[in-house]
XYZ file of C-alpha atoms in Angstrom:
665
model
C 41.407 11.332 -26.623
C 41.873 7.481 -26.803
C 39.470 4.616 -26.426
C 39.788 2.484 -23.674
C 40.290 -1.858 -24.977
C 37.121 -2.595 -23.126
C 34.002 -0.366 -23.716
C 30.970 -0.789 -21.171
C 28.437 -0.382 -23.864
C 28.538 -4.303 -24.710
C 28.579 -5.268 -21.304
C 25.672 -2.775 -20.585
C 23.719 -4.927 -23.249
C 24.207 -7.554 -21.753
C 23.303 -6.410 -18.121
C 19.990 -4.904 -19.864
C 19.338 -8.568 -21.733
C 19.810 -10.333 -18.753
C 17.132 -8.481 -16.605
C 14.778 -9.194 -19.601
C 15.100 -13.082 -19.354
C 14.768 -12.189 -15.443
C 11.450 -10.489 -15.715
C 10.062 -12.992 -18.226
C 11.156 -16.089 -16.373
C 9.267 -14.179 -13.254
C 6.063 -14.021 -15.612
C 5.671 -17.156 -16.166
C 6.605 -18.676 -12.928
C 3.955 -20.037 -10.930
C 3.283 -18.648 -7.391
C 2.859 -20.132 -3.817
C 1.542 -19.448 -1.276
C 2.571 -19.438 2.130
C 0.027 -17.984 4.830
C 2.254 -19.257 7.778
C -0.699 -20.130 9.734
C -1.492 -23.775 10.992
C -5.390 -24.891 10.662
C -7.461 -25.410 13.532
C -9.289 -28.550 14.011
C -12.979 -27.952 15.955
C -15.234 -30.993 17.096
C -18.484 -31.162 18.851
C -18.324 -30.045 23.064
C -18.633 -33.629 23.984
C -15.114 -34.531 22.291
C -13.293 -31.873 22.833
C -9.525 -32.739 23.100
C -6.290 -31.286 22.958
C -6.321 -31.660 19.003
C -10.010 -30.085 18.591
C -11.878 -27.355 20.338
C -15.516 -26.706 20.159
C -15.933 -22.684 20.902
C -16.408 -21.307 17.432
C -14.866 -17.858 18.288
C -16.231 -14.759 16.304
C -14.433 -11.789 16.171
C -16.181 -7.924 15.583
C -13.456 -5.718 14.156
C -13.777 -1.580 13.165
C -16.432 -0.574 11.056
C -15.318 1.390 7.807
C -17.163 2.985 4.907
C -16.022 4.477 1.443
C -18.066 7.435 2.328
C -15.668 8.760 4.610
C -11.811 7.967 5.784
C -12.766 7.579 9.773
C -13.105 4.250 11.098
C -14.829 3.343 14.549
C -14.601 0.520 16.690
C -17.487 -2.071 17.312
C -18.665 -0.981 20.598
C -18.962 2.823 19.030
C -22.323 2.212 17.266
C -23.642 0.488 20.673
C -23.983 -3.077 19.542
C -23.906 -6.188 22.035
C -20.740 -6.302 23.031
C -18.523 -9.739 24.194
C -16.151 -10.002 26.789
C -13.296 -7.610 25.471
C -11.178 -8.879 27.971
C -10.336 -11.715 26.338
C -9.399 -9.606 23.083
C -6.385 -10.911 20.734
C -2.937 -9.222 21.410
C -2.360 -7.073 17.986
C 0.602 -6.131 16.266
C 1.929 -3.117 15.521
C 0.904 -3.005 11.821
C -3.172 -3.519 12.763
C -2.669 -0.949 15.503
C -1.368 1.789 13.083
C -3.765 0.380 10.427
C -6.663 1.316 13.108
C -7.651 -2.579 13.319
C -9.489 -3.128 16.548
C -9.943 -6.945 17.098
C -12.852 -7.730 20.280
C -14.596 -11.126 20.341
C -18.201 -10.876 19.483
C -21.159 -11.467 21.464
C -22.605 -14.567 20.144
C -21.835 -17.974 21.406
C -21.125 -20.725 18.602
C -20.441 -24.365 18.917
C -19.218 -26.459 16.500
C -21.746 -28.371 14.996
C -24.639 -27.144 16.924
C -27.247 -25.193 14.588
C -29.147 -22.397 16.509
C -32.543 -21.035 14.707
C -32.879 -17.884 16.963
C -30.705 -16.585 19.418
C -30.978 -13.494 21.156
C -27.456 -12.067 21.777
C -28.974 -8.948 23.973
C -31.569 -5.829 23.625
C -30.489 -1.981 22.913
C -33.152 -0.002 24.687
C -33.367 3.457 23.771
C -35.792 6.664 25.195
C -36.941 9.915 24.472
C -35.824 13.042 25.951
C -32.684 11.092 27.826
C -29.534 12.628 26.589
C -27.352 9.686 26.711
C -30.293 7.752 24.725
C -30.648 10.248 22.278
C -26.982 10.541 21.709
C -26.739 6.832 20.871
C -29.638 6.552 18.609
C -28.170 9.576 16.676
C -24.922 7.890 16.161
C -26.356 4.921 14.950
C -28.420 6.490 12.102
C -25.448 8.209 11.309
C -23.497 5.184 10.746
C -26.593 3.515 8.917
C -26.758 6.589 6.477
C -23.045 6.766 5.641
C -23.064 3.044 5.163
C -20.844 1.660 7.779
C -19.677 -1.860 7.189
C -19.022 -4.688 9.236
C -15.971 -6.624 9.599
C -16.083 -9.801 10.953
C -13.307 -12.640 11.797
C -14.013 -16.315 12.130
C -11.355 -18.827 12.481
C -8.602 -15.767 11.036
C -10.894 -15.732 8.094
C -13.320 -12.904 6.801
C -17.083 -13.381 7.459
C -18.348 -12.588 3.701
C -21.847 -11.493 2.627
C -22.123 -12.986 -0.769
C -25.052 -12.023 -3.401
C -25.815 -11.588 -6.908
C -24.535 -9.104 -9.362
C -26.208 -8.041 -12.376
C -24.279 -10.171 -14.499
C -25.333 -12.922 -12.954
C -21.863 -13.790 -11.195
C -21.617 -14.178 -7.388
C -19.710 -10.831 -5.769
C -18.737 -11.724 -1.637
C -17.799 -9.068 -0.042
C -15.252 -9.427 2.929
C -18.174 -6.955 4.992
C -21.779 -6.451 5.152
C -23.703 -3.033 6.122
C -24.877 -2.352 9.552
C -28.272 -1.000 8.191
C -30.288 0.848 5.714
C -31.276 4.692 4.495
C -34.368 4.731 2.414
C -34.343 8.353 1.783
C -37.340 8.793 -0.758
C -39.956 6.810 -2.073
C -37.534 5.701 -5.543
C -35.120 3.986 -3.131
C -34.942 0.831 -1.596
C -32.808 -1.467 0.535
C -30.635 -3.443 -1.532
C -31.134 -6.699 0.529
C -34.573 -6.873 1.080
C -37.413 -4.938 -1.507
C -39.786 -4.640 1.852
C -37.523 -2.229 3.344
C -39.377 1.239 1.813
C -40.407 3.700 4.096
C -39.181 6.655 2.841
C -37.451 8.551 5.691
C -36.721 5.522 7.886
C -33.551 3.560 8.788
C -33.524 0.145 8.825
C -30.701 -1.464 11.190
C -29.620 -5.029 10.591
C -30.281 -6.917 13.842
C -30.132 -10.471 12.790
C -27.606 -12.340 10.990
C -27.743 -15.734 9.762
C -24.636 -17.651 9.992
C -23.640 -20.298 7.635
C -20.335 -22.119 8.263
C -19.056 -24.398 6.060
C -16.964 -27.187 6.995
C -14.789 -29.383 5.012
C -14.516 -32.951 6.989
C -11.244 -35.355 6.743
C -10.735 -38.681 7.745
C -8.687 -39.457 10.754
C -5.641 -40.716 8.923
C -5.574 -37.328 7.054
C -4.636 -34.957 10.628
C -5.598 -37.326 13.019
C -8.994 -36.259 14.139
C -11.950 -37.836 15.772
C -15.358 -38.427 14.407
C -17.677 -34.837 13.821
C -14.608 -33.055 13.426
C -13.264 -30.684 10.769
C -12.006 -27.184 9.875
C -14.004 -24.427 8.723
C -13.578 -23.519 5.408
C -15.939 -20.137 4.686
C -18.725 -18.266 7.089
C -21.406 -16.470 5.094
C -23.700 -13.812 6.628
C -27.030 -12.864 5.638
C -28.114 -9.773 7.232
C -32.029 -9.437 8.021
C -33.765 -6.537 9.665
C -36.677 -7.765 12.560
C -39.125 -5.891 14.406
C -39.012 -8.704 17.756
C -42.676 -7.405 19.098
C -41.861 -9.065 22.367
C -37.539 -8.947 23.339
C -38.064 -11.597 25.979
C -39.162 -14.028 23.015
C -37.694 -12.939 19.650
C -38.989 -14.418 16.844
C -36.334 -14.560 13.808
C -38.781 -16.094 11.278
C -40.838 -12.619 11.155
C -40.757 -10.524 7.907
C -42.069 -7.442 9.575
C -39.031 -4.526 9.523
C -38.020 -2.629 12.008
C -38.180 0.469 10.702
C -37.111 3.543 12.767
C -38.115 7.086 11.493
C -35.841 9.907 11.115
C -37.194 12.083 13.350
C -35.677 11.658 17.351
C -37.859 9.944 19.741
C -40.176 11.658 21.372
C -40.184 12.443 24.947
C -41.080 9.138 26.999
C -40.770 6.895 24.045
C -39.667 3.899 24.450
C -37.355 1.753 21.449
C -36.017 -1.907 21.706
C -33.607 -2.834 19.600
C -33.241 -6.667 19.795
C -30.121 -7.926 17.662
C -30.777 -11.686 17.472
C -28.763 -14.789 15.684
C -29.191 -17.888 13.894
C -26.245 -20.038 13.012
C -26.021 -23.424 10.658
C -23.146 -25.712 9.849
C -22.735 -27.136 6.212
C -20.531 -29.701 5.353
C -18.503 -29.633 1.887
C -15.347 -31.851 1.480
C -14.899 -30.896 -2.131
C -12.994 -27.657 -0.926
C -9.795 -28.038 1.207
C -8.804 -25.897 3.796
C -5.661 -24.375 2.225
C -8.042 -22.995 -0.985
C -10.746 -21.970 1.326
C -9.545 -17.942 0.326
C -9.964 -18.638 -2.916
C -13.880 -18.304 -3.255
C -13.300 -14.296 -1.546
C -10.224 -13.591 -4.413
C -11.732 -14.536 -7.513
C -14.879 -13.200 -6.887
C -13.815 -9.852 -6.134
C -14.953 -7.198 -9.529
C -12.190 -4.894 -8.785
C -9.869 -7.738 -9.138
C -11.278 -10.119 -11.298
C -9.465 -8.786 -14.492
C -7.859 -10.343 -17.649
C -4.797 -11.197 -16.316
C -3.105 -11.121 -19.741
C -4.072 -7.445 -19.986
C -2.162 -6.315 -16.832
C 1.169 -8.756 -18.613
C 0.225 -7.470 -21.918
C 0.792 -3.659 -20.759
C 3.380 -4.917 -18.712
C 5.367 -6.161 -21.553
C 4.737 -3.089 -24.221
C 6.061 -0.584 -21.317
C 9.200 -2.990 -20.851
C 9.593 -3.209 -24.722
C 9.690 0.591 -25.054
C 11.930 1.079 -22.118
C 14.278 -1.333 -24.206
C 13.691 0.160 -27.249
C 14.660 3.543 -25.518
C 17.894 1.871 -23.679
C 19.037 0.139 -27.477
C 18.831 4.025 -28.981
C 20.926 5.318 -26.648
C 23.548 2.882 -27.019
C 23.698 3.161 -30.301
C 23.946 6.821 -30.069
C 27.093 6.523 -27.359
C 28.491 3.750 -29.361
C 28.496 6.199 -32.636
C 29.767 9.375 -30.335
C 32.994 6.894 -29.343
C 33.485 5.925 -32.556
C 33.875 9.533 -33.968
C 36.058 10.605 -30.987
C 38.179 7.472 -31.656
C 38.764 8.858 -35.302
C 40.341 12.066 -34.236
C 43.693 11.035 -34.757
C 45.237 14.463 -35.660
C 45.664 17.649 -33.277
C 43.414 19.473 -35.925
C 40.328 17.413 -34.926
C 41.265 16.793 -31.516
C 40.818 20.724 -30.582
C 37.050 20.352 -32.336
C 35.693 18.866 -29.009
C 31.823 18.717 -29.189
C 28.599 17.019 -27.542
C 28.970 15.689 -23.898
C 32.806 15.351 -23.610
C 32.939 18.988 -24.293
C 31.834 19.386 -20.505
C 33.834 16.589 -19.107
C 35.555 19.151 -16.921
C 32.279 20.349 -15.050
C 30.372 17.268 -15.137
C 31.602 16.218 -11.677
C 31.374 19.756 -10.193
C 29.826 19.565 -7.053
C 26.093 20.567 -7.092
C 24.004 23.961 -5.101
C 22.674 22.606 -1.837
C 24.364 19.067 -1.656
C 23.646 18.266 2.050
C 19.912 18.067 1.358
C 20.587 15.701 -2.049
C 22.422 13.354 -0.088
C 20.122 13.682 2.953
C 17.215 12.944 0.440
C 19.750 10.238 -1.051
C 20.291 7.996 1.651
C 16.736 8.316 3.094
C 15.557 6.998 -0.638
C 17.889 4.117 -0.296
C 16.491 3.248 3.160
C 12.760 3.028 1.258
C 14.195 1.351 -1.735
C 16.033 -1.533 0.541
C 13.039 -1.615 2.740
C 10.182 -1.827 -0.948
C 12.400 -4.893 -2.537
C 12.725 -6.309 1.171
C 8.904 -6.211 2.065
C 7.824 -7.525 -1.585
C 10.089 -10.478 -1.660
C 8.619 -11.759 1.294
C 4.436 -10.564 0.106
C 5.517 -12.912 -2.786
C 7.133 -16.050 -0.417
C 3.499 -15.649 1.312
C 4.730 -14.601 4.475
C 2.703 -11.309 3.926
C -0.649 -12.649 2.661
C -3.965 -11.214 3.467
C -4.283 -14.188 6.090
C -1.403 -13.059 8.331
C -3.129 -9.835 9.813
C -0.864 -6.658 10.050
C 2.215 -8.129 8.864
C 3.136 -5.894 6.199
C 2.487 -2.517 7.923
C 4.642 -4.375 11.128
C 7.448 -5.335 8.224
C 7.626 -1.983 6.807
C 8.053 -0.245 9.642
C 10.903 -2.874 11.159
C 12.846 -2.877 7.851
C 12.809 1.086 7.248
C 13.632 1.304 11.124
C 16.361 -1.493 11.092
C 17.892 -0.089 7.609
C 18.986 3.141 9.205
C 22.639 1.887 8.511
C 22.580 2.429 4.974
C 20.859 5.327 4.781
C 24.081 7.307 6.668
C 26.414 5.286 4.786
C 25.078 6.325 1.118
C 24.273 9.798 2.504
C 28.003 10.557 4.133
C 29.561 8.393 0.721
C 27.974 11.119 -1.239
C 28.167 13.872 0.848
C 32.107 13.386 1.078
C 32.107 12.928 -2.889
C 30.561 16.592 -2.649
C 33.505 18.300 -0.747
C 31.408 18.432 2.532
C 32.669 18.969 6.096
C 29.888 19.380 8.167
C 29.589 15.611 8.566
C 27.217 15.850 11.742
C 24.818 18.029 9.838
C 24.473 15.677 7.629
C 24.157 12.386 9.331
C 21.784 14.162 12.254
C 19.899 15.639 9.296
C 19.641 12.198 7.366
C 18.555 10.452 10.320
C 15.782 13.554 11.460
C 14.686 15.499 8.021
C 12.958 12.586 5.619
C 11.721 10.590 8.911
C 10.138 13.400 10.948
C 7.992 14.632 7.860
C 6.381 11.304 7.875
C 5.793 11.326 11.546
C 4.861 14.651 11.387
C 2.111 14.357 8.863
C 1.075 10.947 10.491
C 1.230 12.906 13.959
C -1.004 15.779 12.516
C -3.717 13.584 11.412
C -3.459 11.495 14.218
C -4.860 14.188 16.236
C -7.706 14.623 13.837
C -8.902 10.519 14.458
C -8.401 11.343 18.169
C -10.551 14.548 17.998
C -13.157 12.346 16.193
C -13.196 8.980 18.303
C -11.980 6.822 15.921
C -10.524 3.650 16.080
C -8.020 4.656 13.762
C -5.968 6.922 15.757
C -3.102 5.471 17.398
C -2.383 5.349 20.805
C -0.090 7.492 22.833
C 1.996 4.594 24.473
C 1.994 2.891 20.688
C 2.909 6.541 19.749
C 6.053 6.597 22.222
C 7.345 2.958 21.164
C 7.043 4.364 17.381
C 9.284 7.456 18.732
C 11.521 4.829 20.626
C 12.067 2.809 17.741
C 12.857 5.880 15.594
C 15.828 7.247 17.862
C 16.532 4.078 20.054
C 16.901 2.368 17.150
C 17.034 4.371 13.794
C 19.000 7.202 14.775
C 21.689 5.085 16.137
C 22.269 3.257 13.095
C 22.079 5.950 10.862
C 25.182 7.215 12.777
C 26.745 3.663 12.425
C 26.381 4.110 8.868
C 27.734 7.396 8.692
C 30.564 6.741 10.319
C 31.880 4.345 8.233
C 30.923 6.198 5.275
C 32.804 9.116 6.369
C 35.506 7.064 6.832
C 36.247 5.854 2.969
C 38.068 7.600 0.992
C 36.515 10.179 -0.865
C 34.852 9.049 -4.382
C 37.518 9.325 -7.500
C 35.674 10.776 -10.138
C 37.291 9.147 -14.012
C 37.971 13.184 -14.734
C 38.962 16.165 -12.872
C 37.057 19.427 -12.618
C 38.487 22.359 -13.983
C 38.571 25.471 -11.668
C 36.542 27.604 -13.674
C 33.009 26.717 -14.583
C 32.107 26.310 -17.991
C 29.548 28.916 -19.254
C 26.013 27.125 -21.000
C 24.867 27.659 -23.919
C 21.217 28.755 -24.112
C 19.113 25.535 -24.310
C 15.949 24.577 -26.433
C 12.980 23.823 -25.082
C 13.363 20.125 -24.674
C 16.658 20.329 -23.028
C 15.846 23.538 -20.325
C 15.576 22.063 -17.054
C 11.492 21.916 -16.157
C 10.215 20.450 -19.613
C 12.641 17.699 -19.124
C 11.623 16.906 -15.559
C 8.112 17.226 -16.491
C 8.486 14.689 -19.355
C 10.982 12.423 -17.239
C 7.848 10.913 -14.957
C 5.606 10.088 -18.144
C 6.741 6.819 -18.829
C 7.356 5.384 -15.384
C 4.012 6.398 -14.679
C 2.539 4.652 -17.157
C 4.281 1.142 -15.723
C 2.149 1.929 -12.232
C -0.811 2.946 -12.993
C -2.391 0.147 -13.562
C -1.565 -1.570 -10.120
C -1.998 2.005 -8.411
C -6.027 1.544 -8.960
C -5.674 -1.585 -7.175
C -3.448 -0.510 -4.140
C -5.865 2.616 -3.719
C -8.959 0.993 -3.947
C -7.319 -2.089 -1.136
C -6.734 1.330 1.167
C -9.703 3.511 0.364
C -12.532 1.165 -1.271
C -12.205 -2.107 1.517
C -11.156 -4.362 -1.271
C -8.155 -6.865 -0.720
C -4.902 -6.642 -2.237
C -3.271 -10.070 -3.003
C -1.085 -9.496 -6.597
C 1.935 -9.063 -4.873
C 4.117 -10.858 -7.906
C 2.573 -9.067 -10.096
C 3.430 -5.716 -7.936
C 7.048 -6.898 -7.989
C 7.228 -7.189 -11.537
C 5.758 -3.968 -11.761
C 8.295 -2.463 -9.349
C 11.128 -4.339 -11.428
C 9.859 -2.686 -14.240
C 9.077 0.815 -12.550
C 13.405 0.803 -11.444
C 14.049 -0.006 -14.962
C 12.089 2.860 -16.805
C 13.278 5.376 -14.149
C 17.038 4.306 -14.780
C 16.863 4.198 -18.573
C 14.416 7.709 -18.932
C 16.549 9.508 -16.142
C 19.626 8.187 -18.341
C 18.471 9.217 -21.674
C 17.325 12.908 -20.685
C 20.469 13.349 -19.022
C 22.292 12.475 -22.198
C 20.885 14.583 -24.152
C 21.113 17.250 -21.880
C 25.129 16.955 -21.346
C 25.228 17.071 -25.578
C 23.595 20.269 -25.556
C 26.638 20.996 -22.839
C 24.532 21.730 -19.944
C 26.584 19.520 -16.900
C 24.165 20.822 -14.216
C 23.348 17.161 -13.757
C 23.292 16.365 -10.278
C 19.251 17.579 -9.154
C 18.031 17.182 -12.487
C 18.627 13.343 -12.673
C 16.689 13.411 -8.969
C 13.576 15.265 -10.102
C 13.363 14.042 -13.360
C 12.336 10.026 -12.506
C 11.262 11.871 -8.596
C 8.358 13.738 -10.549
C 6.552 10.465 -11.319
C 5.147 11.130 -7.561
C 3.295 14.116 -9.308
C 1.943 12.475 -11.448
C 0.913 9.576 -8.825
C -0.728 12.585 -6.509
C -2.671 14.063 -9.837
C -4.065 10.419 -10.113
C -5.028 9.943 -6.402
C -6.895 13.016 -6.729
C -8.503 12.326 -9.645
C -9.370 8.848 -7.720
C -10.696 10.837 -4.732
C -13.149 12.847 -7.011
C -14.358 10.191 -9.322
C -14.401 6.244 -7.262
C -14.918 8.318 -3.780
C -17.849 9.895 -2.099
C -16.013 11.586 0.659
C -17.466 14.884 1.585
C -16.769 15.715 5.320
C -13.732 18.094 5.778
C -12.217 15.919 8.052
C -11.834 12.457 5.917
C -10.703 14.476 3.068
C -8.173 16.522 4.894
C -6.931 12.745 6.231
C -7.204 11.443 2.567
C -4.900 13.908 1.454
C -2.776 13.937 4.531
C -2.303 10.079 3.817
C -1.439 10.580 0.056
C 1.117 13.352 1.110
C 2.947 10.568 2.429
C 2.682 7.903 0.352
C 4.029 10.387 -2.470
C 6.616 11.791 -0.398
C 8.276 8.188 0.073
C 7.276 7.914 -3.764
C 9.434 10.669 -4.556
C 12.499 9.487 -2.515
C 12.281 6.036 -4.162
C 11.990 6.770 -7.774
C 14.576 10.382 -6.926
C 16.775 8.025 -5.782
C 16.429 5.191 -8.540
C 16.987 8.124 -11.008
C 19.864 9.491 -9.585
C 22.061 6.280 -9.050
C 21.144 5.388 -12.486
C 22.545 8.348 -14.160
C 25.636 8.596 -11.723
C 26.454 5.189 -12.841
C 26.053 6.194 -16.242
C 28.455 9.324 -16.426
C 31.168 7.513 -14.165
C 30.719 4.745 -17.446
C 30.963 6.857 -20.468
C 33.654 9.506 -18.626
C 35.971 6.368 -17.821
C 35.846 5.936 -21.260
C 37.240 8.716 -22.865
C 40.870 9.411 -21.512
C 41.317 13.551 -21.402
C 45.375 14.298 -22.131
């Protein structure tokens, strides 16, 4: 045995150092924001021209709540409706996420203040089946605290109020009403709403629209024009005695009893609104999202603490890598000192299993399929996060994140087929047809099957989150019309390439593996392997889950991209370290173990999602519980493929490097 002139240890250290420098550079670089949306100029109705418009259209979106996973469309709760034929076209991501944007019933003209205007009147008569059903749906929505989500000029309409610490919190949704359950309860909006077992629907809204008015030379505007920078709402419950002459100054709230309406009893709910325009030239149009993002309590965190945690994780993973490299260097130096024939026969450690380390694993077909799909998810995640960091997938561009992810996943069928074919051929596999079919069907099929089952539940609940049948057909067309053919193309080129040549030959007879200690057995090693990678993501995981289930807005893509890079490094180094220990213990079954070691991080992800469900959410109904864990299963499965693939290829590269250093005569 001899050492090759150029050892990979030094180059590996250099590459690690370069990665550390890159991560530190990313941490200090200032981000920039490119929403990709052009500003809209508004002006008075008398000054309408080709450069400005007077109609301020208020759009209503689906309603959702933290107490249920099931969203509903605006018209589900029998509110006033606008002209739905003028609804904007939704992209694929919005449809999949369940967003249903429709024009609202409010007539708003720029710079025209409105004190009290009626949108419509909804009448309920006791004893009528349809009326009782509509009232029951309205009460259920109020009791579950469903939230309105309105949009004006692509800005969310916010509901701002003071917190206990004196700071202002601006929510991107506001409740449709409140329920006073007992004497000790009260409505958070108004202490006068205090009758026990009464519902208070918020049938009046005061809209304060703030605009920035610039000079004509700024954007070619005309007098009395401007750009909207914020829209804030103040909901109220008002008992309008005369539906034809509503009194918006009344302090008498509309209280609806918990019991059903008596036969023949009539209840009128008059929906009214007021509009007030306020000029503010201190805030620029490009900074109009700042007050929303800065006021959120779940995102108002100490940035230094997050960065400090990430640096600690990176430091620990760097220390692990350096310890491993120093040990490897000593091993190679010790092998190099074996000059006599007697010493050369005393092989030990990882060199002893050189004739079995590249022996094909069991179930190599499934492993190659998982690796192909894992590469697909990995590349999709990197490109999507790259675009998100540049601002193209910002919250202002609704549905763009999901649309980009799905399009990229479908378009990346070629690398999935190529990687799967190359790995399967290196295992000595010959069933190339089965390999390419399974690669294009298994993992996407698992995700689509779970999604379809949950969609059936949403259909049964008449939820807006249910994807229409036409969209399901479009998704199937993308899958079988684009992804599957591209997978076949990638597999074709993968199988045409020569099989991977390993640096050492494989013995015909497998070597017997000695008894292993508890630390080098498969299950303890796999369980320990996912701890450190999970430790570097759980901080960001909380904010991601809050944006998914608690109606928070996620925008920290720069930190997320940094965490993603550290996750890749941590998964790689942890898997390599444990793989080295197993090889030193003369256990050469590393193929599946390398995939499962880093892939076990997904199990910790699932446990954390269960913890979040129990501690942060108030979901009680069975349908919402099923949907939560169904969507969690999709996320965990994709994360399992992602992290498992990272660990496998890191270990694959490591083993090829160390066995290429030694030469067995």
